[in-house]
Coordinates of C-alpha atoms in Angstrom, one line a residue:
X1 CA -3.1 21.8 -0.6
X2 CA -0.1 24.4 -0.2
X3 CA 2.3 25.2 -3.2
X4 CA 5.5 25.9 -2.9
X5 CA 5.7 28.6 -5.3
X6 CA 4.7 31.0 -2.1
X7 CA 7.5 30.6 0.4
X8 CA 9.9 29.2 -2.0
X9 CA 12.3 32.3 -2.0
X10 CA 12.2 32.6 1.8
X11 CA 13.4 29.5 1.9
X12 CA 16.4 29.4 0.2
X13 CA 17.7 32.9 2.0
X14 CA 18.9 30.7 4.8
X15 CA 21.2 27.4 4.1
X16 CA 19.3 24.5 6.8
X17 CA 18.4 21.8 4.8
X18 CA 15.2 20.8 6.0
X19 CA 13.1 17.8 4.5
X20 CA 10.4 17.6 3.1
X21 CA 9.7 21.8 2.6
X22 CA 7.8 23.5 5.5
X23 CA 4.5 25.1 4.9
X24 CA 5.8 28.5 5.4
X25 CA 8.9 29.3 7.3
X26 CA 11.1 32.6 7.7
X27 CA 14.9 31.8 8.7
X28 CA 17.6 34.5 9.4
X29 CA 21.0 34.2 8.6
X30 CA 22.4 34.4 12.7
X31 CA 24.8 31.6 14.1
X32 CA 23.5 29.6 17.5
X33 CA 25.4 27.0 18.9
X34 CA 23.4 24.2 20.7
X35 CA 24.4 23.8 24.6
X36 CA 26.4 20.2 25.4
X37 CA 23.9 20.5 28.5
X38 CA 20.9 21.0 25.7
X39 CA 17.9 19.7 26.9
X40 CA 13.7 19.0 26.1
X41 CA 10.8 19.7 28.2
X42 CA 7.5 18.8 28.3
X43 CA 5.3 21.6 29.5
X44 CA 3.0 20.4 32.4
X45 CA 0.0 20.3 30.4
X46 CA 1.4 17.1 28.4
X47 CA 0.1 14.7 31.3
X48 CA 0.5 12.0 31.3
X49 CA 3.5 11.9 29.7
X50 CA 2.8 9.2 26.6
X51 CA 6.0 6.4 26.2
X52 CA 6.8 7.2 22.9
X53 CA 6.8 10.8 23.2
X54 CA 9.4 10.4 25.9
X55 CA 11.5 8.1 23.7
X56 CA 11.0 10.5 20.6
X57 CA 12.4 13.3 23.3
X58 CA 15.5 11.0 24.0
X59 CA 16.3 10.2 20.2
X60 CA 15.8 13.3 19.4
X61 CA 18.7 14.4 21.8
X62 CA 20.9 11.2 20.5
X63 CA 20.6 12.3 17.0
X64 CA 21.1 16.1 17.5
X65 CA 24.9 15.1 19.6
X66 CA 25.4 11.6 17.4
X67 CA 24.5 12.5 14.5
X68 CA 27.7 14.1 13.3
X69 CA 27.2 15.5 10.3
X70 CA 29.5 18.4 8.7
X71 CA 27.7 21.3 6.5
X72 CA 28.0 20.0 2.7
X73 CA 30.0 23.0 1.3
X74 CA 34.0 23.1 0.7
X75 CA 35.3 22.6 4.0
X76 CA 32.5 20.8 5.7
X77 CA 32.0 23.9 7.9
X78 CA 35.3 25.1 8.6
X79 CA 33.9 28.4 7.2
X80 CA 31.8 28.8 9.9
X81 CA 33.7 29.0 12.8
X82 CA 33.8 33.0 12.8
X83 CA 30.4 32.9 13.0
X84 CA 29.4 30.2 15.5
X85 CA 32.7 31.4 17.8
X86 CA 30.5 34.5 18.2
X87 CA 27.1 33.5 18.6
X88 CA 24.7 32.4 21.7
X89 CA 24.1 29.0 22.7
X90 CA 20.6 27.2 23.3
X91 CA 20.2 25.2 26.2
X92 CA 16.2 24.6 26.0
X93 CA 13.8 22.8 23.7
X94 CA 10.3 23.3 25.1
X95 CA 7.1 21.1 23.8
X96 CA 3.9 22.4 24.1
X97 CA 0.2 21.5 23.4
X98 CA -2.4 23.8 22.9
X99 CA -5.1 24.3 25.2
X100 CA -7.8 21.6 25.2
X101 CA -5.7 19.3 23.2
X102 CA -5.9 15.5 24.0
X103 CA -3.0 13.8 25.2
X104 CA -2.4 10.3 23.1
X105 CA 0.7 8.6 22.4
X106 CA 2.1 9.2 18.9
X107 CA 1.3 5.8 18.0
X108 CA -2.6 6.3 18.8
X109 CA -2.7 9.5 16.3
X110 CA -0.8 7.7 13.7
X111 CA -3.3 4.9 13.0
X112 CA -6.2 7.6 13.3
X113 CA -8.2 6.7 10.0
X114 CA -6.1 9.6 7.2
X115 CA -8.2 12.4 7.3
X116 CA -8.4 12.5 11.1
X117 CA -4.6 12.3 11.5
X118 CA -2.8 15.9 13.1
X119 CA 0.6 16.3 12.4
X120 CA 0.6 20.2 12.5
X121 CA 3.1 22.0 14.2
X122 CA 4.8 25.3 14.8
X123 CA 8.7 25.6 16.0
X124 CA 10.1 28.6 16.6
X125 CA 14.0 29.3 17.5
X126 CA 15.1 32.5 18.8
X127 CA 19.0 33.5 17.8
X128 CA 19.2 35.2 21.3
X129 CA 19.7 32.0 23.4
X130 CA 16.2 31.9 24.4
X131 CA 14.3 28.7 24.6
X132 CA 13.3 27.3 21.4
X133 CA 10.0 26.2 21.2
X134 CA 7.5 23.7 18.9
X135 CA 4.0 23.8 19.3
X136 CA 1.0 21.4 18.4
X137 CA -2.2 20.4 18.6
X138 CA -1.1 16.9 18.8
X139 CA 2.0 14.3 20.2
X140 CA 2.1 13.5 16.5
X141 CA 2.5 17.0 15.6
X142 CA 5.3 17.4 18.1
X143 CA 7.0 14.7 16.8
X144 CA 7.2 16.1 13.4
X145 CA 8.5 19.4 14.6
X146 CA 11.2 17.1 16.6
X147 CA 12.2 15.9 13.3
X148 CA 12.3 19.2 11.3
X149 CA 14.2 20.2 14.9
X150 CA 17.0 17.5 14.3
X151 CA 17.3 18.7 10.8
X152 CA 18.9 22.6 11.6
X153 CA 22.2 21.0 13.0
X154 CA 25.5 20.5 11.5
X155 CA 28.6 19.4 13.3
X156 CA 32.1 21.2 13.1
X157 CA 35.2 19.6 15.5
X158 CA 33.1 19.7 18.9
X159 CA 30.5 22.5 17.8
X160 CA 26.5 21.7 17.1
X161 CA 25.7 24.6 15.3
X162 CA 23.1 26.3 13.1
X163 CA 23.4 29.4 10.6
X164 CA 19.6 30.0 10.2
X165 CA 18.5 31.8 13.1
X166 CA 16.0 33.0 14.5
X167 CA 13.5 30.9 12.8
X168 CA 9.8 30.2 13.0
X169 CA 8.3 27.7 10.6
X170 CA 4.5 26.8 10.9
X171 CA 4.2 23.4 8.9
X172 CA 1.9 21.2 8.3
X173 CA 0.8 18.1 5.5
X174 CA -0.6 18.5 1.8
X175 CA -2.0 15.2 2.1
X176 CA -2.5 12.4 4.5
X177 CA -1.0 9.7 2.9
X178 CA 2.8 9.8 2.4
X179 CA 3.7 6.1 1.6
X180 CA 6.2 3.3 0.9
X181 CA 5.4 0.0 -0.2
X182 CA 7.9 -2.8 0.9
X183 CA 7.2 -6.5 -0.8
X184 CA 8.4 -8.6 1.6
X185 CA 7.2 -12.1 -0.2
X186 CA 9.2 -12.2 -3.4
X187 CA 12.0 -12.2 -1.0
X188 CA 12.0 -12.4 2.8
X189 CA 13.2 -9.5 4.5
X190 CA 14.3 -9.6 8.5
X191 CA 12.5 -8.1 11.1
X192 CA 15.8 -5.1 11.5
X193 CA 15.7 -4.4 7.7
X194 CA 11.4 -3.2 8.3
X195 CA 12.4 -1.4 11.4
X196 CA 15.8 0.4 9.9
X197 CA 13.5 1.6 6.9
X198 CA 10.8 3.0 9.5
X199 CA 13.5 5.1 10.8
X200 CA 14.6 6.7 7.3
X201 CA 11.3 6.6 6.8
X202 CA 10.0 9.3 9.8
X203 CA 13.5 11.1 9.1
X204 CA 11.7 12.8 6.0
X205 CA 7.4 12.4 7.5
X206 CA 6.7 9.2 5.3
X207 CA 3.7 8.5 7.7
X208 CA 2.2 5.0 5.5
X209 CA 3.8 1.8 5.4
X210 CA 2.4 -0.6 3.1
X211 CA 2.9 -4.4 4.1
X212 CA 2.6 -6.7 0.9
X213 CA 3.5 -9.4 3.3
X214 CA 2.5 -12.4 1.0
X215 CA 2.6 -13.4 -2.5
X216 CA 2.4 -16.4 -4.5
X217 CA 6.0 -17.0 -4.2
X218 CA 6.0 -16.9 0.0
X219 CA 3.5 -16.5 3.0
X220 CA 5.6 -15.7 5.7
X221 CA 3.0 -14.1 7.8
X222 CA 1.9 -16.5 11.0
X223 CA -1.6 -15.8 11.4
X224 CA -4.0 -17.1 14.0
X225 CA -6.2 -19.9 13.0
X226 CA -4.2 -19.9 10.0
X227 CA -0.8 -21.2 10.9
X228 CA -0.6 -24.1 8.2
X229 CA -0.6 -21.0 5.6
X230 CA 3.3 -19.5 6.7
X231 CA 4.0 -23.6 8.1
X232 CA 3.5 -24.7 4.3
X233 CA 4.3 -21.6 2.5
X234 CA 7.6 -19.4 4.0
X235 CA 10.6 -19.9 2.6
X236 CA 11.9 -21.5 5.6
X237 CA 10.8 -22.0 9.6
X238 CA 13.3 -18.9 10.0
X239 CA 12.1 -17.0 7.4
X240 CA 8.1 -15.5 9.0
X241 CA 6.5 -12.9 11.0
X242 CA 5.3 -14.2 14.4
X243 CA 2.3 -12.0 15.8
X244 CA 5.2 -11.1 18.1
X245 CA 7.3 -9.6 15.3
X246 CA 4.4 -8.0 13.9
X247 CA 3.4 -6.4 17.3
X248 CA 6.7 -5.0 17.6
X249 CA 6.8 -3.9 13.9
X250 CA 3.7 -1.8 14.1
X251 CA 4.9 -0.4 17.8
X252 CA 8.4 0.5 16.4
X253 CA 6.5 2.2 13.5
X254 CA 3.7 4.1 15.5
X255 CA 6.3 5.7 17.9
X256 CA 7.8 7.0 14.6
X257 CA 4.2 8.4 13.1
X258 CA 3.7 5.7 11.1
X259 CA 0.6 3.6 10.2
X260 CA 1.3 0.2 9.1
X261 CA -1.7 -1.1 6.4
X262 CA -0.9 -4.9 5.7
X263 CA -2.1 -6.5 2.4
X264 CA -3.1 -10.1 1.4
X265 CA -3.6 -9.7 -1.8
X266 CA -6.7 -11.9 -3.2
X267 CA -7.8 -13.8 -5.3
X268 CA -5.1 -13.5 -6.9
X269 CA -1.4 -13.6 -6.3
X270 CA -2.4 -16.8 -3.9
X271 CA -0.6 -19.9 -5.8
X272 CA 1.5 -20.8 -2.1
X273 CA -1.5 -21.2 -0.1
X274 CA -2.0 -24.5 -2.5
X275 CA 0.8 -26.0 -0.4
X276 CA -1.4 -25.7 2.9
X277 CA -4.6 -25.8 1.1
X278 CA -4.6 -27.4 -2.6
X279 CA -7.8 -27.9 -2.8
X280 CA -8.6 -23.7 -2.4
X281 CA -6.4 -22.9 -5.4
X282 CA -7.5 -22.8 -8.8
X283 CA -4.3 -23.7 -11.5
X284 CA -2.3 -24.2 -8.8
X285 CA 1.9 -24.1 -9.7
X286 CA 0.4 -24.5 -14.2
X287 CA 2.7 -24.3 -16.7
X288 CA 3.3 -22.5 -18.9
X289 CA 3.1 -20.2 -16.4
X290 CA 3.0 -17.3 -18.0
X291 CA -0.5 -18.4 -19.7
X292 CA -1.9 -18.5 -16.1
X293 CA -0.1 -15.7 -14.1
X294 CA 1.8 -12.3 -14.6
X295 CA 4.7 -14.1 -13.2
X296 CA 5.6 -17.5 -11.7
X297 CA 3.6 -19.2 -9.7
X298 CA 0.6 -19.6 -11.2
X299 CA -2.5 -20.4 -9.1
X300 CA -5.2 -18.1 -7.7
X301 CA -8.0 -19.1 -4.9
X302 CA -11.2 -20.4 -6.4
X303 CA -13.3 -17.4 -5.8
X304 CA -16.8 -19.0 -6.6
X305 CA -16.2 -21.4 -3.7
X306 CA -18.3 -20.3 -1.2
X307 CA -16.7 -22.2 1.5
X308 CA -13.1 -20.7 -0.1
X309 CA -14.7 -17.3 0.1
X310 CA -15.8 -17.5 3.7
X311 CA -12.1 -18.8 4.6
X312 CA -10.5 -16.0 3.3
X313 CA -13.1 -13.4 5.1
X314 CA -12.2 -15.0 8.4
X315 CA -8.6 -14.7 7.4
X316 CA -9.2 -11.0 7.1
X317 CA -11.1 -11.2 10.3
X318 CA -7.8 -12.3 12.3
X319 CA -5.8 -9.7 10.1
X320 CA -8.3 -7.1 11.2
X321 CA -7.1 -8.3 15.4
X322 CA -3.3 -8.0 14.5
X323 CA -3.1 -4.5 13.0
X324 CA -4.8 -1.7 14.5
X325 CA -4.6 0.3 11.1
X326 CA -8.0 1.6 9.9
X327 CA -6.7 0.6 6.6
X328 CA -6.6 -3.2 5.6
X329 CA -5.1 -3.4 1.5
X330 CA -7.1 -6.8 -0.3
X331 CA -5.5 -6.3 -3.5
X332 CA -7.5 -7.5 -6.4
X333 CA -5.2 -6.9 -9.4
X334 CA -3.9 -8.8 -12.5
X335 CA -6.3 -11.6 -12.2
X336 CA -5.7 -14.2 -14.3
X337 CA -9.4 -15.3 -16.2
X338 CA -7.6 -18.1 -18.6
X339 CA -6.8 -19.8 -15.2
X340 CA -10.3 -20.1 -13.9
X341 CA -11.7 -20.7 -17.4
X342 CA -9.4 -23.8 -17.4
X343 CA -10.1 -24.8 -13.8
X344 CA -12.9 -27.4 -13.8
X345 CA -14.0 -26.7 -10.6
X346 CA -14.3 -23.0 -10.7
X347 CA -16.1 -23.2 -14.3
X348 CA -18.3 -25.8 -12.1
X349 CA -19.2 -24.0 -9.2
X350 CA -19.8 -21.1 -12.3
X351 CA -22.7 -23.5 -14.4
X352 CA -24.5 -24.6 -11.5
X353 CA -25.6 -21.3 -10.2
X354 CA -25.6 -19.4 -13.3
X355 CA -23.0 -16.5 -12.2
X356 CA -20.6 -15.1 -14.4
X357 CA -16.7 -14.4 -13.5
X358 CA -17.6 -10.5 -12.4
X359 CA -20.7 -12.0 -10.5
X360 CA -18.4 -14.6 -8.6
X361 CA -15.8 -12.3 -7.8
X362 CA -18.1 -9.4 -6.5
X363 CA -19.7 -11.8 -3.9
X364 CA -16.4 -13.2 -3.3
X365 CA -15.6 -9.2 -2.5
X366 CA -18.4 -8.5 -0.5
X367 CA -17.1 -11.8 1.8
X368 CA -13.7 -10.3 2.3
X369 CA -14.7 -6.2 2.4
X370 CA -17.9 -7.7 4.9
X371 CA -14.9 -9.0 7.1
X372 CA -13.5 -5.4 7.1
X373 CA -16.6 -3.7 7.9
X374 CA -17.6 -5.8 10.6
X375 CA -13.7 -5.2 12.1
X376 CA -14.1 -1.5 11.6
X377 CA -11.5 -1.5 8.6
X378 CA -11.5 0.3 5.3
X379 CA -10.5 -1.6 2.4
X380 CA -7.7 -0.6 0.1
X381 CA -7.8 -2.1 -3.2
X382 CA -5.6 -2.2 -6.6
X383 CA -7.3 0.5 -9.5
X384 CA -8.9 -2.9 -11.5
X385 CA -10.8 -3.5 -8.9
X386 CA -12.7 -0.1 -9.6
X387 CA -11.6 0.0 -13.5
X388 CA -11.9 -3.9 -14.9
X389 CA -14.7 -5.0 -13.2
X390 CA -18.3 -4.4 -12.1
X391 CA -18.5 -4.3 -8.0
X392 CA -19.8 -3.2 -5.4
X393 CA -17.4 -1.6 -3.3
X394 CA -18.5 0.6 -0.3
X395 CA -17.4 4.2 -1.0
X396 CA -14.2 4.7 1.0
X397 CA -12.7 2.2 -0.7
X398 CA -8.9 3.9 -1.6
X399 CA -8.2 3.0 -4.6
X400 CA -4.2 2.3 -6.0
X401 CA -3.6 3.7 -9.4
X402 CA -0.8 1.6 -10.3
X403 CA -1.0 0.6 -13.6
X404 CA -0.4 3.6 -15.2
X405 CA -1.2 7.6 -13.9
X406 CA -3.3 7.7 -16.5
X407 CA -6.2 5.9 -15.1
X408 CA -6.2 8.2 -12.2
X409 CA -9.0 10.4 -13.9
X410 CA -11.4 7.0 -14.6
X411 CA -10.8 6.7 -10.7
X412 CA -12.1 9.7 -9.6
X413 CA -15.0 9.7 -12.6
X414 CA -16.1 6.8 -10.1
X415 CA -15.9 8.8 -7.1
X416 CA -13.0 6.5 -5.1
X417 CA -10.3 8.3 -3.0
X418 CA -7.1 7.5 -4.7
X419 CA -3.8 6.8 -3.1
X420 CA -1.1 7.6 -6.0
X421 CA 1.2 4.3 -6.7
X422 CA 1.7 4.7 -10.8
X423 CA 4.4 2.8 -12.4
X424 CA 5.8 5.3 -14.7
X425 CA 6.5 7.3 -11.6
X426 CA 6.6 5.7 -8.7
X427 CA 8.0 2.2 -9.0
X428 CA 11.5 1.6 -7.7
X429 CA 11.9 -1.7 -9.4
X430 CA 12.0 -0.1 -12.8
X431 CA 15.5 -0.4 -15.1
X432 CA 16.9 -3.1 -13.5
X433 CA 16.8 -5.7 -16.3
X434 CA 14.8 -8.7 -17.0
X435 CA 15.0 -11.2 -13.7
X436 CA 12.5 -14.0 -16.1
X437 CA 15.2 -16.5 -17.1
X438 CA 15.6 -17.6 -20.5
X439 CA 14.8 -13.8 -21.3
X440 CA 18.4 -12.4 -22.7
X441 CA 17.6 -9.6 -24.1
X442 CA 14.8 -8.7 -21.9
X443 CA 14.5 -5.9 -19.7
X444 CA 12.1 -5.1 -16.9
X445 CA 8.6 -4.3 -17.7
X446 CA 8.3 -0.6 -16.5
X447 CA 11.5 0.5 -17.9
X448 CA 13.1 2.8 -17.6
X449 CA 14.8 3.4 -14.3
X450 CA 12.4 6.2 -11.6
X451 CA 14.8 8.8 -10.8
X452 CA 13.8 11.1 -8.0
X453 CA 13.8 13.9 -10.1
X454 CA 10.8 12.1 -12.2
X455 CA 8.7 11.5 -9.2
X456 CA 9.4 15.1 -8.2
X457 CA 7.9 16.2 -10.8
X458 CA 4.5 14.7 -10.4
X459 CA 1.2 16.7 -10.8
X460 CA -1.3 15.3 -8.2
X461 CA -3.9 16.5 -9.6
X462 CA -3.1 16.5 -13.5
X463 CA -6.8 16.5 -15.3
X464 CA -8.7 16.2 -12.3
X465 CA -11.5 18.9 -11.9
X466 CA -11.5 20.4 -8.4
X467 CA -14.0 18.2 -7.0
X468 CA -12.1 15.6 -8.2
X469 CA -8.5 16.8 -6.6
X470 CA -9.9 16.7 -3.4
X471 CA -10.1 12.6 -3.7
X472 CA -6.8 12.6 -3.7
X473 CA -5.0 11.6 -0.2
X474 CA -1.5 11.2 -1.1
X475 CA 0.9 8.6 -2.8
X476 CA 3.6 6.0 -2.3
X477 CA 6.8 4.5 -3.6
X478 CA 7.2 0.8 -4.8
X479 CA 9.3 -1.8 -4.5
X480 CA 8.8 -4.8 -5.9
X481 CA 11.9 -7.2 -4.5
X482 CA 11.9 -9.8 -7.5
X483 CA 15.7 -8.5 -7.5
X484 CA 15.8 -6.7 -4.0
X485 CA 16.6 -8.1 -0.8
X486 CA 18.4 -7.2 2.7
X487 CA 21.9 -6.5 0.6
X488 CA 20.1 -3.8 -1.5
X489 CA 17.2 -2.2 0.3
X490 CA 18.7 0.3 1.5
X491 CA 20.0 1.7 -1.9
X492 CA 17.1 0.9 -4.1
X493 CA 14.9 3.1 -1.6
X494 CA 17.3 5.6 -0.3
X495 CA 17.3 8.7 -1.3
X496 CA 14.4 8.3 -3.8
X497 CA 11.9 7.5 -1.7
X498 CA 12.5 11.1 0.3
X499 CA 11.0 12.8 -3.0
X500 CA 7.3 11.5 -2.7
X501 CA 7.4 12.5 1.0
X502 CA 8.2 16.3 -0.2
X503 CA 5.8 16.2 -3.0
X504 CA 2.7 14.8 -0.4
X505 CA 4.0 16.8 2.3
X506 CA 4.6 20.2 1.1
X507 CA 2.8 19.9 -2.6
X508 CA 3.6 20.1 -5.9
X509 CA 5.6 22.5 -7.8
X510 CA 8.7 22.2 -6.9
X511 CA 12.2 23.0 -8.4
X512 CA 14.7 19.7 -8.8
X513 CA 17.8 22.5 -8.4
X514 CA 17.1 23.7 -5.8
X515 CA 16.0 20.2 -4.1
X516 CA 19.2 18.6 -4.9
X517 CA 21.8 19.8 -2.5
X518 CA 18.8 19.2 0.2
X519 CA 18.2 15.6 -1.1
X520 CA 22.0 15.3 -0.8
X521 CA 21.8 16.2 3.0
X522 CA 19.2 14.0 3.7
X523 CA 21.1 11.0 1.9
X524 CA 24.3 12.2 4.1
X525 CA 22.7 12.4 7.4
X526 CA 21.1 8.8 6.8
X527 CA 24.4 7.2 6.0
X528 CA 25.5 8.9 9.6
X529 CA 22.3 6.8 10.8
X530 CA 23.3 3.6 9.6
X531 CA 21.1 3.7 6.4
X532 CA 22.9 3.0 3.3
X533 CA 21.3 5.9 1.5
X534 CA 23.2 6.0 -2.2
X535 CA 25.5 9.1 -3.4
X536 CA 23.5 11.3 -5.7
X537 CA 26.8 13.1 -7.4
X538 CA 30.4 12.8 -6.9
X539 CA 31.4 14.5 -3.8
X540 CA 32.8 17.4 -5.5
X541 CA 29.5 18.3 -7.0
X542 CA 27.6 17.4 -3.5
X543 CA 30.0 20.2 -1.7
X544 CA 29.3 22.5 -5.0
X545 CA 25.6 23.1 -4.4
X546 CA 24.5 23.1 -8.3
X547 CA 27.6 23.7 -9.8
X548 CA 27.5 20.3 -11.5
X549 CA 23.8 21.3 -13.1
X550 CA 23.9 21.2 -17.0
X551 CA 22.9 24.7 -16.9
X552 CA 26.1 25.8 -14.4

């Protein structure tokens, strides 16, 4: 894992605003104007030439002359003009591999299982003119160096320029995993809102996308062999994800380096599937709720039904056919025991073959993990799956600490790689105000509101020994949409969700001052993308770099 502390002040000699930090970079302070006839190549050992590395090369280009945006200092770059009216223009943006590197498509080395994933790269621009260059060991490395690339350019009348010359940044990740979680069951979310996040989303080298496709609220997720689930339970006949829409969801996202882990989350959190399948649901649609479930529905899948237990492993079977992810999320948290102690069947099923609760739900596990294995998948669960109960869970289960970062240390006492997803840092949700009705003076549960600056400031690897740090492969952002839908997404998620990509990309450590007027260029160049990322100041402060901090 790299800290920032070491390259930090090289950094901030130049004035690029490049997200999330390199590894180590060295940036001058010469003026280079980018050609109008600019172009990419692909040196001839790139062969063949992958789809989506070609169409990262033409984006690439579309951002750098579309993009638009002027330099956030008084002026919007007016000041520069002395210095870009004398410098030398680059024409050339050449993309290498290094010997004996193989040639897959992005896509291919984004779903490589985490620790196998390369997105290394090198880029180098001269301030003579000369051909810039990025270097990798990997098309996924390349196309992070596109997208650092993108990031050196600011736009004054007709001029794409750059101050930081010549540069050379060799860059790689902290950790694999560098996540957002979209819930897209509470309420239904069109396929262009998934697609509009991935691109935000590779704009600052999130590389995870966590699908928590279905809840008890919604399925909207068509399924193979298990049509009557999203027929019974969407929203509407308008309101799923064909296999069609999720083909083209995880294609749009692997051409931008991203892996796309689906979850179903069981037992619990399953109340809808009573509407295809009633007799599979223990409690199914109770009241009062809220003595059966965390929130409404109530109703969970009778996990000491064997024939319900062998359902849902075949439904992870056809899960395991639709996304190519080595990662497959079965959830496992806030299961509700008063529901199956009041569900005659379950406490049936129970009696006759003398199992307990834990006993039931680890062979209900080993069903739905067996699946998995037998697919090639590694199961992702939620920490009570590790923490609450006694199972046995193969050990590359990634384990979610959500509840609280606190219970990341039990985690890794149990030996479980741990994905980072806490609530008190991490949720997006928080400190918007009760959404339970007849609740006045209620407010939301994980109050109070995540700022980016709190996330920021997260210690990975606070009270873990070293052994136990290297469990550790990265973290996510939350959002839970009780309150969130296509009208919002955008501005609950942007910018925040940029700051866990820095902190699991370049490490820990880092300085919120000094972040901020590079949080408020990535916000500004989204909004020049069509992403409604949210102001962070007033504009005055925004063109002030820190003169709005407390301290100024």
């Amino acid at each position: 894992m790299y800290s920032k502390a070491v390259f930090v002040a090289a950094l901030f000699a130049g004035v690029s605003a490049i997200w999330p930090l390199p590894a180590s970079q060295q940036a001058g302070t010469t003026a280079l104007r980018l050609s109008h006839g600019f172009t990419i190549t692909l040196s001839p050992g790139i062969q063949p030439v992958p789809q989506d590395l070609s169409e990262a090369v033409g984006q690439t280009k579309s951002h750098l002359f579309k993009d638009g945006l002027g330099r956030l200092v008084v002026g919007r770059g007016s000041g520069d003009v002395a210095a870009y009216n004398e410098s030398k223009t680059l024409s050339e943006l050449t993309l290498s591999l290094a010997s004996g590197s193989s040639v897959l498509s992005i896509t291919k080395e984004a779903q490589k299982p985490l620790e196998a994933r390369d997105e290394a790269y090198n880029l180098t621009v001269p301030s003579d003119g000369s051909p810039a260059t990025i270097t990798a060991t990997s098309t996924l490395g390349l196309y992070r160096g596109l997208t650092t690339f993108q990031q050196l350019w600011y736009t004054y009348e007709d001029t794409i320029y750059t101050l930081d010359t010549p540069l050379e940044i060799v860059d790689k990740p902290a950790y694999p995993y560098r996540g957002l979680l979209l819930d897209t069951a509470r309420n239904y979310f069109p396929v262009a809102d998934l697609l509009r996040t991935f691109d935000a989303m590779s704009l600052v080298k999130l590389n995870q996308f966590h699908w928590h496709v279905v809840d008890s609220q919604s399925f909207p997720l068509i399924v193979p062999g298990y049509e009557e689930l999203a027929k019974y339970g969407a929203y509407a006949p308008d309101m799923v994800y064909t296999p069609a829409d999720v083909e083209n969801i995880v294609s749009y996202a692997g051409a931008r380096g991203i892996d796309v882990m689906v979850e179903i989350d069981t037992p619990g959190h399953t109340a809808i599937i009573a509407e295809a399948h009633p007799d599979f649901v223990a409690c199914p649609f109770s009241t009062p709720w809220a003595s059966y479930a965390n929130e409404p529905p109530a109703g969970q899948l009778r996990l000491a039904n064997e024939t319900v237990a062998k359902w849902t492993a075949g439904l992870f079977t056809e899960l395991s056919k639709m996304f190519p992810s080595s990662i497959i999320s079965t959830g496992g948290d806030e299961i509700n025991v008063p529901c199956y102690s009041d569900d005659e069947q379950t406490q049936l099923e129970l009696n006759s073959t003398k199992r307990t609760f834990n006993d039931a739900l680890d062979t209900f596990t080993s069903y739905t993990h067996g699946a998995l294995a037998a697919a090639g998948k590694t199961p992702a669960v939620w920490e009570e799956q590790v923490l609450d109960y006694n199972l046995t869970l193969t050990n590359n289960t990634l384990v979610l600490v959500w509840i609280s970062s606190d219970d990341v240390a039990a985690v890794a006492e149990k030996g479980f790689k741990i994905i980072h997803a806490a609530s008190d840092y991490f949720y997006l949700d928080c400190g918007a105000g009760e959404w339970i009705g007849a609740d006045p003076t209620g407010n939301s549960w994980c109050d109070p509101f995540k700022t980016w600056q709190k996330s920021y400031t997260f210690d990975p690897t606070a009270n873990l020994t070293a052994a136990q740090a290297e469990l550790i492969m990265g973290g996510q952002d939350n959002l839970w949409t009780e309150q969130s839908g296509s009208s919002n997404l955008d501005s609950i998620v942007w910018p925040r969700a940029a700051s866990p990509s820095e902190l699991f990309w370049s490490g820990p450590g880092g300085n919120v001052s000094t972040a901020l007027p590079r949080l408020h260029d990535v916000s500004f160049r989204l909004r020049q993308r069509g992403v409604q990322s949210i102001s962070l100041q007033p504009l005055w402060c925004a063109l002030r770099p820190n003169a709005c901090d407390l301290t100024s």
